[in-house]
Amino acid sequence: MEKKRYAQIGLGGRAWLFYEALTGEFASSTELVALSDRNPGRLAVAMNRVNARGAHPRGYIEADFETLIRETRPDILIVTTKDVYHAEYICRAMELGCDVVTEKPMTTDAAKCQRIIDTQRRTGRTLRVTFNYRYAPFRTQIKDLLMRGAIGEVLSVDFHWLLDIQHGADYFRRWHRNKRNSGGLLVHKATHHFDLMNWWLSTIPKTVFARGQRRFYTPETAERFGLYQRAERCLNCPEAGPCKFYLNMEIGEFKQLYLDNEGLDGYYRDRCVFSDAIDIEDSLQVIVTYQNGAQMSYSLNAFMPWEGYIIAFNGTRGRLEHHLVEQSYINADGTLPGQKKALSTTLIPHFGAPIEVTPWAAEGGHGGGDKHLIEDLFSPNPEPDPYLRAADQRAGAYSILTGIAANRAIQSGQPVVIDSLCHEIGMPDFTAMPGPDMPLAWRYRFDPDPDKD
Ligand SMILES: NC(=O)c1ccc[n+]([C@@H]2O[C@H](COP(=O)([O-])OP(=O)(O)OC[C@H]3O[C@@H](n4cnc5c(N)ncnc54)[C@H](O)[C@@H]3O)[C@@H](O)[C@H]2O)c1
């Protein structure tokens, strides 16, 4: 069997998931032929890691991208750079004859999104967007329940995502804190959430209205915490002692990937979360209407005491509630002031008793999503997928256009029509779902787990 040839560009924190799999579990069916980053230090770290695993790709700095493609002839480029550069590499690679796998968000604004759609159509190459959240078993199970008509046709959704003061705060420390790099949290982070909703409901967004503000990660909040002497970064900050948002850069990956290499490109990983230079929101409310007639109210707050989400699908046969607490803030003394980890799915029929559904088991990063995504991505013979979790540029586009439209709505105070942002995207591949023709009954029996003995 001929091995698929892979190159990867962007070698920061997320990159390891991909090059680890290529040089480990999938080394017999794939070959990592090139690695690239704009920072020679991070390139060297990645090269050393894969060399130690017996792989010997060539290393290139960003400026040598065309040379990389010409000399190493990859079949597929994996893009794991910061978000704003995804479109550039996706399009250049497709023009040069490669297929592409890109991390989310596919890109950060409507013009770049259109460029990707047009380039893919012109070149006929394939583009895969790695929506690992779809692959978390308990979220795939939600798709399964909705597909099988557990609550009939979904008419509306309440969806609330909470980012906590550890993970959530991290978006305010580095490049994500500026919309020009990330599109803000409605694009960078909510691309996952809006994609889940498009995929869960098998539909695409039509109109978007939003409000947003930043009122927690501000200089005023720092002063209210008594942090008057703060510096622009954590390293050597006079307020490092009392500040609960202090990040120690001298340990582990923070040192190896970022601190040791910051002199090469000025990428500081520990900028102050209370800085005036931040221009993304930390509190967001969005209303979305969908092509199939459903509507959603969504919120995202990035300064919460616990991380996770609360979601409720409201259907013609009842309601499906799904709740995940991923992480709670842990005090220095080890006590847990917030909620404990929790995962629940409850099916509440209109005229019957609630059913507690046992969530499909998950292990590994991002609710088990990373593991299943990687298997689907690199396995030479992936299993046929009844849930159609593999996403291309069409799903990638609709996942970001909700956030891009929401950003515009926040600026203008007006609702935004998705079709006014990009054209000729095409409908993503989605499964059939219960629609308005699904019969209703006063009593019905639904088995959430028909395969169980
Ligand atoms: N799916 C998920 O759950 C998930 C999780 C984390 C990150 N991500 C995505 O992965 C990507 C990388 O995130 P990260 O956390 O590793 O960020 P990071 O800042 O740690 O790494 C980004 C890397 O890209 C390099 N880079 C920046 N601009 C470049 C350019 N023009 N050319 C070449 N290299 C360039 C940087 O030097 C750095 O090494 C982002 O798009 C992010 O949204 C996805």
Short mmCIF file of C-alpha atoms and ligand atoms in Angstrom, two decimals:
data_model
loop_
_atom_site.label_atom_id
_atom_site.label_comp_id
_atom_site.label_asym_id
_atom_site.label_seq_id
_atom_site.Cartn_x
_atom_site.Cartn_y
_atom_site.Cartn_z
CA MET A 1 0.00 0.00 0.00
CA GLU A 2 1.33 3.41 -0.94
CA LYS A 3 1.67 5.69 2.06
CA LYS A 4 -0.17 9.03 2.09
CA ARG A 5 2.36 11.87 2.30
CA TYR A 6 1.60 14.60 4.86
CA ALA A 7 3.11 18.01 5.61
CA GLN A 8 2.12 20.17 8.58
CA ILE A 9 2.42 23.92 9.08
CA GLY A 10 2.03 25.68 12.45
CA LEU A 11 3.76 23.80 15.28
CA GLY A 12 2.36 25.22 18.51
CA GLY A 13 0.30 23.62 21.26
CA ARG A 14 -2.32 21.93 19.06
CA ALA A 15 0.05 20.55 16.41
CA TRP A 16 1.22 17.54 18.43
CA LEU A 17 -2.15 15.78 18.17
CA PHE A 18 -1.60 15.41 14.41
CA TYR A 19 2.13 14.78 14.07
CA GLU A 20 2.05 12.40 17.03
CA ALA A 21 -0.56 10.25 15.24
CA LEU A 22 1.33 10.37 11.92
CA THR A 23 4.58 9.26 13.53
CA GLY A 24 2.98 6.73 15.89
CA GLU A 25 -0.34 4.94 15.53
CA PHE A 26 -0.63 5.64 11.78
CA ALA A 27 3.04 5.49 10.79
CA SER A 28 2.49 2.32 8.73
CA SER A 29 -0.02 3.96 6.38
CA THR A 30 1.17 7.59 6.39
CA GLU A 31 4.45 9.45 6.02
CA LEU A 32 5.21 12.83 7.55
CA VAL A 33 7.38 14.44 4.85
CA ALA A 34 7.63 18.07 6.04
CA LEU A 35 7.15 20.30 9.08
CA SER A 36 7.00 24.08 8.99
CA ASP A 37 6.54 27.07 11.29
CA ARG A 38 7.43 30.75 11.16
CA ASN A 39 9.31 30.34 14.44
CA PRO A 40 12.55 28.34 13.96
CA GLY A 41 12.60 27.45 17.68
CA ARG A 42 9.19 25.77 17.62
CA LEU A 43 10.12 24.09 14.34
CA ALA A 44 13.22 22.65 16.05
CA VAL A 45 11.15 21.37 19.01
CA ALA A 46 8.77 19.54 16.66
CA MET A 47 11.64 18.16 14.53
CA ASN A 48 13.36 16.80 17.65
CA ARG A 49 10.15 15.18 18.85
CA VAL A 50 9.44 13.36 15.58
CA ASN A 51 13.10 12.42 15.09
CA ALA A 52 12.97 10.74 18.50
CA ARG A 53 10.01 8.72 17.18
CA GLY A 54 12.00 7.55 14.16
CA ALA A 55 10.48 9.98 11.62
CA HIS A 56 12.66 12.28 9.51
CA PRO A 57 10.58 14.92 7.71
CA ARG A 58 12.29 17.99 6.23
CA GLY A 59 11.96 21.24 8.19
CA TYR A 60 11.07 24.57 6.57
CA ILE A 61 10.41 28.05 7.84
CA GLU A 62 7.23 29.75 6.71
CA ALA A 63 8.82 31.77 3.91
CA ASP A 64 9.85 28.56 2.12
CA PHE A 65 6.32 27.25 1.67
CA GLU A 66 6.45 26.83 -2.14
CA THR A 67 9.82 25.08 -1.81
CA LEU A 68 8.35 22.76 0.82
CA ILE A 69 5.59 21.67 -1.55
CA ARG A 70 7.92 21.35 -4.55
CA GLU A 71 10.62 19.39 -2.76
CA THR A 72 8.55 17.10 -0.54
CA ARG A 73 5.40 16.62 -2.71
CA PRO A 74 2.85 16.09 0.09
CA ASP A 75 -0.57 14.69 -0.83
CA ILE A 76 -2.11 16.49 2.13
CA LEU A 77 -1.18 19.64 4.07
CA ILE A 78 -2.31 19.96 7.71
CA VAL A 79 -2.82 23.59 8.76
CA THR A 80 -2.42 24.31 12.48
CA THR A 81 -1.19 27.92 12.39
CA LYS A 82 -2.98 30.74 14.13
CA ASP A 83 -6.44 31.26 12.65
CA VAL A 84 -5.88 34.34 10.50
CA TYR A 85 -3.34 32.48 8.31
CA HIS A 86 -5.42 29.35 7.67
CA ALA A 87 -6.95 30.71 4.44
CA GLU A 88 -3.59 31.63 2.96
CA TYR A 89 -2.15 28.13 3.38
CA ILE A 90 -5.38 26.33 2.49
CA CYS A 91 -5.62 28.21 -0.81
CA ARG A 92 -1.92 28.09 -1.72
CA ALA A 93 -1.75 24.36 -1.01
CA MET A 94 -4.86 23.61 -3.09
CA GLU A 95 -3.46 25.73 -5.96
CA LEU A 96 -0.24 23.70 -5.74
CA GLY A 97 -2.15 20.41 -6.04
CA CYS A 98 -2.55 19.31 -2.40
CA ASP A 99 -5.59 18.30 -0.42
CA VAL A 100 -5.86 20.07 2.94
CA VAL A 101 -6.83 19.31 6.52
CA THR A 102 -7.33 22.46 8.58
CA GLU A 103 -7.95 23.13 12.23
CA LYS A 104 -11.00 25.19 13.11
CA PRO A 105 -11.99 27.93 12.54
CA MET A 106 -11.65 27.44 8.77
CA THR A 107 -10.86 31.16 8.60
CA THR A 108 -11.75 34.44 10.31
CA ASP A 109 -13.75 36.66 7.93
CA ALA A 110 -16.19 36.53 5.01
CA ALA A 111 -13.71 37.55 2.28
CA LYS A 112 -11.26 34.78 3.22
CA CYS A 113 -14.13 32.32 3.49
CA GLN A 114 -15.24 33.18 -0.06
CA ARG A 115 -11.67 32.79 -1.29
CA ILE A 116 -11.53 29.27 0.16
CA ILE A 117 -14.92 28.31 -1.36
CA ASP A 118 -13.86 29.63 -4.78
CA THR A 119 -10.38 28.05 -4.68
CA GLN A 120 -11.75 24.66 -3.67
CA ARG A 121 -14.29 24.74 -6.50
CA ARG A 122 -11.70 25.83 -9.07
CA THR A 123 -9.02 23.33 -8.06
CA GLY A 124 -11.32 20.39 -7.16
CA ARG A 125 -9.09 19.54 -4.18
CA THR A 126 -10.61 18.30 -0.92
CA LEU A 127 -10.63 20.30 2.30
CA ARG A 128 -11.35 18.73 5.66
CA VAL A 129 -12.17 20.88 8.73
CA THR A 130 -11.38 19.04 11.95
CA PHE A 131 -14.50 19.46 14.07
CA ASN A 132 -13.43 17.19 16.92
CA TYR A 133 -16.47 18.21 19.01
CA ARG A 134 -18.76 16.23 16.68
CA TYR A 135 -16.78 13.09 17.52
CA ALA A 136 -17.16 13.20 21.32
CA PRO A 137 -19.29 10.05 21.84
CA PHE A 138 -21.90 11.73 24.05
CA ARG A 139 -22.39 14.46 21.41
CA THR A 140 -22.63 11.92 18.60
CA GLN A 141 -25.30 10.30 20.77
CA ILE A 142 -27.29 13.56 20.76
CA LYS A 143 -27.22 13.44 16.95
CA ASP A 144 -28.38 9.82 17.12
CA LEU A 145 -31.30 10.66 19.42
CA LEU A 146 -32.40 13.64 17.32
CA MET A 147 -32.08 11.66 14.06
CA ARG A 148 -34.24 8.88 15.44
CA GLY A 149 -36.97 11.33 16.38
CA ALA A 150 -36.56 11.25 20.16
CA ILE A 151 -38.26 14.67 20.43
CA GLY A 152 -39.75 14.89 16.96
CA GLU A 153 -38.97 17.96 14.89
CA VAL A 154 -36.72 20.43 16.72
CA LEU A 155 -38.38 23.86 16.74
CA SER A 156 -36.03 25.80 19.02
CA VAL A 157 -32.83 25.47 21.04
CA ASP A 158 -31.41 27.13 24.17
CA PHE A 159 -27.63 26.79 24.18
CA HIS A 160 -25.33 28.29 26.81
CA TRP A 161 -21.58 27.78 26.75
CA LEU A 162 -19.43 28.64 29.77
CA LEU A 163 -15.67 29.18 29.62
CA ASP A 164 -14.06 29.26 33.03
CA ILE A 165 -11.50 31.60 34.55
CA GLN A 166 -8.65 29.20 33.68
CA HIS A 167 -9.37 28.16 30.09
CA GLY A 168 -11.56 31.18 29.28
CA ALA A 169 -8.96 33.60 30.59
CA ASP A 170 -6.33 32.05 28.31
CA TYR A 171 -8.01 33.55 25.23
CA PHE A 172 -7.22 36.98 26.68
CA ARG A 173 -3.48 36.30 27.06
CA ARG A 174 -2.33 35.67 23.50
CA TRP A 175 -3.21 36.22 19.84
CA HIS A 176 -6.86 35.21 20.31
CA ARG A 177 -7.40 38.48 22.23
CA ASN A 178 -7.48 40.48 18.96
CA LYS A 179 -10.20 40.04 16.37
CA ARG A 180 -7.77 40.51 13.50
CA ASN A 181 -6.11 37.21 14.53
CA SER A 182 -9.05 35.08 15.63
CA GLY A 183 -12.34 36.76 14.65
CA GLY A 184 -13.09 36.98 18.39
CA LEU A 185 -14.69 34.23 20.48
CA LEU A 186 -17.78 34.09 18.24
CA VAL A 187 -15.55 32.81 15.43
CA HIS A 188 -12.54 31.24 17.14
CA LYS A 189 -14.44 29.35 19.85
CA ALA A 190 -18.10 29.37 18.83
CA THR A 191 -17.25 27.85 15.42
CA HIS A 192 -17.39 24.55 17.34
CA HIS A 193 -20.76 25.35 18.89
CA PHE A 194 -22.39 26.73 15.74
CA ASP A 195 -21.04 23.76 13.80
CA LEU A 196 -22.51 21.35 16.33
CA MET A 197 -25.89 23.01 15.96
CA ASN A 198 -25.82 22.98 12.12
CA TRP A 199 -24.81 19.31 12.20
CA TRP A 200 -27.16 18.26 15.02
CA LEU A 201 -30.14 19.85 13.24
CA SER A 202 -28.89 19.15 9.66
CA THR A 203 -29.46 22.75 8.68
CA ILE A 204 -27.67 26.04 8.00
CA PRO A 205 -28.06 29.49 9.55
CA LYS A 206 -30.22 32.11 7.84
CA THR A 207 -30.23 35.27 10.00
CA VAL A 208 -28.24 36.34 13.06
CA PHE A 209 -28.65 39.02 15.70
CA ALA A 210 -26.19 39.56 18.55
CA ARG A 211 -24.99 41.70 21.42
CA GLY A 212 -21.56 41.52 23.02
CA GLN A 213 -19.34 43.29 25.48
CA ARG A 214 -16.10 43.00 27.45
CA ARG A 215 -16.64 43.94 31.05
CA PHE A 216 -14.62 41.38 33.04
CA TYR A 217 -11.17 41.25 31.39
CA THR A 218 -10.55 45.00 31.69
CA PRO A 219 -8.07 47.30 33.47
CA GLU A 220 -10.94 48.42 35.73
CA THR A 221 -11.52 44.83 36.93
CA ALA A 222 -7.79 44.52 37.74
CA GLU A 223 -8.05 47.61 39.95
CA ARG A 224 -11.18 46.30 41.66
CA PHE A 225 -9.12 43.20 42.56
CA GLY A 226 -6.49 45.60 44.01
CA LEU A 227 -3.95 44.96 41.20
CA TYR A 228 -2.60 48.50 40.76
CA GLN A 229 0.99 47.71 39.71
CA ARG A 230 0.29 45.14 37.00
CA ALA A 231 2.69 44.78 34.06
CA GLU A 232 1.74 43.93 30.48
CA ARG A 233 2.76 40.30 30.98
CA CYS A 234 2.96 37.78 33.83
CA LEU A 235 6.71 37.15 33.70
CA ASN A 236 8.21 39.45 36.34
CA CYS A 237 4.85 41.17 37.00
CA PRO A 238 4.90 42.92 40.41
CA GLU A 239 1.36 41.63 41.05
CA ALA A 240 2.27 37.97 40.33
CA GLY A 241 1.78 37.06 44.01
CA PRO A 242 -1.82 38.10 44.59
CA CYS A 243 -3.09 37.73 41.00
CA LYS A 244 -5.07 34.50 40.51
CA PHE A 245 -4.67 34.90 36.74
CA TYR A 246 -0.86 34.71 36.93
CA LEU A 247 0.59 32.23 34.42
CA ASN A 248 3.94 30.63 35.20
CA MET A 249 5.84 30.53 31.91
CA GLU A 250 8.91 28.79 33.33
CA ILE A 251 7.43 25.30 33.36
CA GLY A 252 6.74 22.52 30.84
CA GLU A 253 5.41 23.37 27.39
CA PHE A 254 4.99 27.05 28.26
CA LYS A 255 8.76 27.29 28.54
CA GLN A 256 9.74 24.85 25.82
CA LEU A 257 7.37 26.08 23.11
CA TYR A 258 6.90 29.74 23.94
CA LEU A 259 9.21 31.35 26.54
CA ASP A 260 12.39 29.87 25.06
CA ASN A 261 11.42 31.05 21.56
CA GLU A 262 9.73 34.39 22.17
CA GLY A 263 12.86 36.34 21.24
CA LEU A 264 12.57 34.96 17.69
CA ASP A 265 9.12 36.37 16.87
CA GLY A 266 7.82 38.44 19.81
CA TYR A 267 5.02 35.93 20.57
CA TYR A 268 4.35 36.43 24.30
CA ARG A 269 2.12 33.71 25.69
CA ASP A 270 1.44 35.39 29.05
CA ARG A 271 0.09 38.85 28.29
CA CYS A 272 -2.05 40.41 31.00
CA VAL A 273 -5.70 39.33 30.82
CA PHE A 274 -6.74 42.79 32.04
CA SER A 275 -4.94 44.68 29.26
CA ASP A 276 -6.44 47.58 27.36
CA ALA A 277 -5.02 46.09 24.14
CA ILE A 278 -7.71 43.36 24.10
CA ASP A 279 -10.52 43.92 21.59
CA ILE A 280 -12.60 40.72 21.87
CA GLU A 281 -15.76 40.39 23.96
CA ASP A 282 -16.07 38.20 27.06
CA SER A 283 -19.87 38.08 27.20
CA LEU A 284 -21.99 37.36 24.12
CA GLN A 285 -25.65 36.75 23.31
CA VAL A 286 -26.77 35.56 19.87
CA ILE A 287 -30.15 34.77 18.26
CA VAL A 288 -30.00 32.57 15.14
CA THR A 289 -32.76 31.51 12.75
CA TYR A 290 -32.16 28.46 10.57
CA GLN A 291 -33.14 27.44 7.08
CA ASN A 292 -35.35 24.61 8.43
CA GLY A 293 -37.35 27.08 10.54
CA ALA A 294 -35.68 26.31 13.90
CA GLN A 295 -34.36 29.14 16.04
CA MET A 296 -31.69 29.27 18.73
CA SER A 297 -30.73 31.50 21.60
CA TYR A 298 -27.03 31.14 22.41
CA SER A 299 -24.73 32.67 24.99
CA LEU A 300 -21.00 32.52 25.63
CA ASN A 301 -19.39 33.84 28.80
CA ALA A 302 -15.64 33.57 29.33
CA PHE A 303 -15.29 34.37 33.05
CA MET A 304 -17.29 31.55 34.64
CA PRO A 305 -16.52 29.51 37.79
CA TRP A 306 -16.99 26.27 35.82
CA GLU A 307 -16.53 25.21 32.22
CA GLY A 308 -19.03 23.38 30.06
CA TYR A 309 -22.50 23.92 28.67
CA ILE A 310 -26.24 23.67 29.18
CA ILE A 311 -28.33 22.86 26.14
CA ALA A 312 -32.00 22.14 25.55
CA PHE A 313 -33.63 21.09 22.28
CA ASN A 314 -37.35 21.82 22.20
CA GLY A 315 -39.23 19.52 19.83
CA THR A 316 -42.73 18.59 18.74
CA ARG A 317 -42.60 15.45 20.92
CA GLY A 318 -40.80 16.87 23.95
CA ARG A 319 -37.49 18.24 25.17
CA LEU A 320 -33.92 16.91 25.22
CA GLU A 321 -31.68 18.42 27.90
CA HIS A 322 -27.93 17.91 27.79
CA HIS A 323 -25.54 19.24 30.40
CA LEU A 324 -21.77 19.01 30.70
CA VAL A 325 -19.51 20.35 33.45
CA GLU A 326 -15.99 19.79 32.11
CA GLN A 327 -13.94 21.49 34.72
CA SER A 328 -14.40 23.49 37.88
CA TYR A 329 -12.08 26.07 39.31
CA ILE A 330 -9.85 24.41 41.93
CA ASN A 331 -8.57 26.48 44.88
CA ALA A 332 -4.86 26.45 45.74
CA ASP A 333 -5.70 24.30 48.79
CA GLY A 334 -7.30 21.70 46.54
CA THR A 335 -10.91 22.46 47.46
CA LEU A 336 -13.48 22.73 44.72
CA PRO A 337 -15.66 25.81 45.13
CA GLY A 338 -17.63 25.31 41.91
CA GLN A 339 -19.63 22.41 40.57
CA LYS A 340 -18.19 18.91 40.27
CA LYS A 341 -17.66 17.32 36.86
CA ALA A 342 -20.96 16.14 35.46
CA LEU A 343 -22.52 14.83 32.27
CA SER A 344 -26.21 14.19 31.75
CA THR A 345 -28.71 13.71 28.95
CA THR A 346 -32.42 13.73 29.80
CA LEU A 347 -35.27 13.01 27.45
CA ILE A 348 -38.57 14.54 28.56
CA PRO A 349 -41.53 13.46 26.41
CA HIS A 350 -44.59 15.71 26.36
CA PHE A 351 -46.94 13.16 27.89
CA GLY A 352 -44.68 10.72 29.70
CA ALA A 353 -42.04 10.31 32.38
CA PRO A 354 -38.50 11.72 31.87
CA ILE A 355 -35.83 9.22 30.81
CA GLU A 356 -32.22 9.59 32.03
CA VAL A 357 -30.13 8.53 29.04
CA THR A 358 -26.79 6.84 29.79
CA PRO A 359 -24.17 8.93 27.90
CA TRP A 360 -21.97 7.03 25.45
CA ALA A 361 -18.59 6.55 27.11
CA ALA A 362 -15.68 8.80 26.18
CA GLU A 363 -11.97 8.92 26.93
CA GLY A 364 -9.17 11.32 25.96
CA GLY A 365 -8.97 14.99 24.99
CA HIS A 366 -12.02 17.15 24.15
CA GLY A 367 -14.57 14.66 25.50
CA GLY A 368 -13.02 11.80 23.52
CA GLY A 369 -13.51 13.75 20.29
CA ASP A 370 -9.79 14.04 19.45
CA LYS A 371 -9.24 10.27 19.47
CA HIS A 372 -12.19 9.46 17.18
CA LEU A 373 -11.43 12.37 14.87
CA ILE A 374 -7.83 11.26 14.42
CA GLU A 375 -8.91 7.67 13.66
CA ASP A 376 -11.42 8.90 11.08
CA LEU A 377 -8.84 11.25 9.57
CA PHE A 378 -5.81 8.97 9.24
CA SER A 379 -7.18 5.45 9.20
CA PRO A 380 -6.60 3.90 5.73
CA ASN A 381 -10.08 2.33 5.81
CA PRO A 382 -12.37 4.49 7.95
CA GLU A 383 -15.70 2.93 8.92
CA PRO A 384 -18.78 4.27 7.07
CA ASP A 385 -20.25 6.93 9.35
CA PRO A 386 -24.06 7.06 9.74
CA TYR A 387 -23.73 10.49 11.38
CA LEU A 388 -21.63 12.07 8.59
CA ARG A 389 -19.18 13.66 11.02
CA ALA A 390 -16.43 14.38 8.47
CA ALA A 391 -16.76 18.08 7.59
CA ASP A 392 -15.61 19.93 4.46
CA GLN A 393 -15.40 23.59 3.40
CA ARG A 394 -19.21 23.92 3.26
CA ALA A 395 -19.64 22.98 6.93
CA GLY A 396 -16.48 24.96 7.76
CA ALA A 397 -18.02 28.04 6.12
CA TYR A 398 -21.44 27.82 7.76
CA SER A 399 -19.83 27.25 11.16
CA ILE A 400 -17.95 30.55 10.98
CA LEU A 401 -20.55 32.63 9.15
CA THR A 402 -22.84 32.62 12.20
CA GLY A 403 -20.03 34.20 14.25
CA ILE A 404 -18.96 36.56 11.47
CA ALA A 405 -22.58 37.71 11.09
CA ALA A 406 -22.87 38.07 14.87
CA ASN A 407 -19.75 40.26 14.94
CA ARG A 408 -21.35 42.50 12.29
CA ALA A 409 -24.64 42.60 14.19
CA ILE A 410 -22.83 43.71 17.35
CA GLN A 411 -21.20 46.53 15.39
CA SER A 412 -24.29 47.68 13.48
CA GLY A 413 -27.06 46.85 15.95
CA GLN A 414 -28.92 45.22 13.03
CA PRO A 415 -29.69 41.58 12.18
CA VAL A 416 -27.46 40.09 9.47
CA VAL A 417 -28.54 37.77 6.65
CA ILE A 418 -26.03 34.94 6.12
CA ASP A 419 -26.52 34.96 2.33
CA SER A 420 -25.26 38.56 2.25
CA LEU A 421 -21.81 37.42 3.47
CA CYS A 422 -20.78 34.65 1.05
CA HIS A 423 -22.27 32.96 -1.99
CA GLU A 424 -22.31 29.55 -3.71
CA ILE A 425 -21.18 27.62 -0.67
CA GLY A 426 -23.49 24.63 -1.22
CA MET A 427 -25.37 22.60 1.36
CA PRO A 428 -23.11 20.49 3.61
CA ASP A 429 -23.62 16.72 3.64
CA PHE A 430 -26.07 16.12 6.47
CA THR A 431 -28.26 13.20 7.53
CA ALA A 432 -32.04 13.25 7.08
CA MET A 433 -33.91 14.50 10.16
CA PRO A 434 -37.51 14.37 11.40
CA GLY A 435 -39.48 17.19 9.81
CA PRO A 436 -42.97 18.67 9.92
CA ASP A 437 -44.42 15.50 8.38
CA MET A 438 -43.47 13.38 11.42
CA PRO A 439 -46.72 12.09 12.97
CA LEU A 440 -47.54 13.10 16.54
CA ALA A 441 -49.30 10.89 19.09
CA TRP A 442 -50.57 11.35 22.65
CA ARG A 443 -48.50 8.36 23.71
CA TYR A 444 -45.37 7.02 22.12
CA ARG A 445 -42.50 4.87 23.28
CA PHE A 446 -38.92 5.81 22.47
CA ASP A 447 -35.99 3.57 23.31
CA PRO A 448 -32.87 5.75 23.75
CA ASP A 449 -30.57 2.72 23.51
CA PRO A 450 -32.11 0.02 21.27
CA ASP A 451 -28.78 -1.84 20.85
CA LYS A 452 -28.45 -2.52 24.58
CA ASP A 453 -29.21 -6.12 25.65
N1 LIG B 1 -10.07 21.75 17.67
C1 LIG B 1 -9.63 22.13 18.85
O1 LIG B 1 -10.16 21.72 19.87
C2 LIG B 1 -8.44 23.07 18.93
C3 LIG B 1 -7.74 23.22 20.12
C4 LIG B 1 -6.66 24.11 20.16
C5 LIG B 1 -6.31 24.82 19.02
N2 LIG B 1 -7.02 24.66 17.86
C6 LIG B 1 -6.65 25.41 16.64
O2 LIG B 1 -5.33 25.01 16.26
C7 LIG B 1 -4.63 26.12 15.70
C8 LIG B 1 -3.32 26.30 16.46
O3 LIG B 1 -3.61 26.63 17.80
P1 LIG B 1 -2.48 26.53 18.93
O4 LIG B 1 -3.19 26.54 20.23
O5 LIG B 1 -1.55 25.43 18.60
O6 LIG B 1 -1.76 27.95 18.74
P2 LIG B 1 -0.22 28.29 19.03
O7 LIG B 1 -0.13 29.75 19.11
O8 LIG B 1 0.28 27.46 20.16
O9 LIG B 1 0.52 27.76 17.72
C9 LIG B 1 0.38 28.37 16.48
C10 LIG B 1 1.67 28.13 15.71
O10 LIG B 1 1.53 28.70 14.40
C11 LIG B 1 2.74 29.36 14.08
N3 LIG B 1 2.44 30.37 13.07
C12 LIG B 1 1.78 31.53 13.27
N4 LIG B 1 1.67 32.18 12.10
C13 LIG B 1 2.26 31.41 11.15
C14 LIG B 1 2.46 31.55 9.75
N5 LIG B 1 2.01 32.60 9.08
N6 LIG B 1 3.11 30.56 9.10
C15 LIG B 1 3.55 29.48 9.77
N7 LIG B 1 3.41 29.29 11.10
C16 LIG B 1 2.76 30.26 11.78
C17 LIG B 1 3.23 29.92 15.39
O11 LIG B 1 4.61 30.20 15.36
C18 LIG B 1 2.89 28.78 16.34
O12 LIG B 1 3.92 27.85 16.44
C19 LIG B 1 -5.56 27.32 15.80
O13 LIG B 1 -6.19 27.52 14.58
C20 LIG B 1 -6.59 26.91 16.84
O14 LIG B 1 -7.84 27.50 16.63
C21 LIG B 1 -8.06 23.78 17.80
#
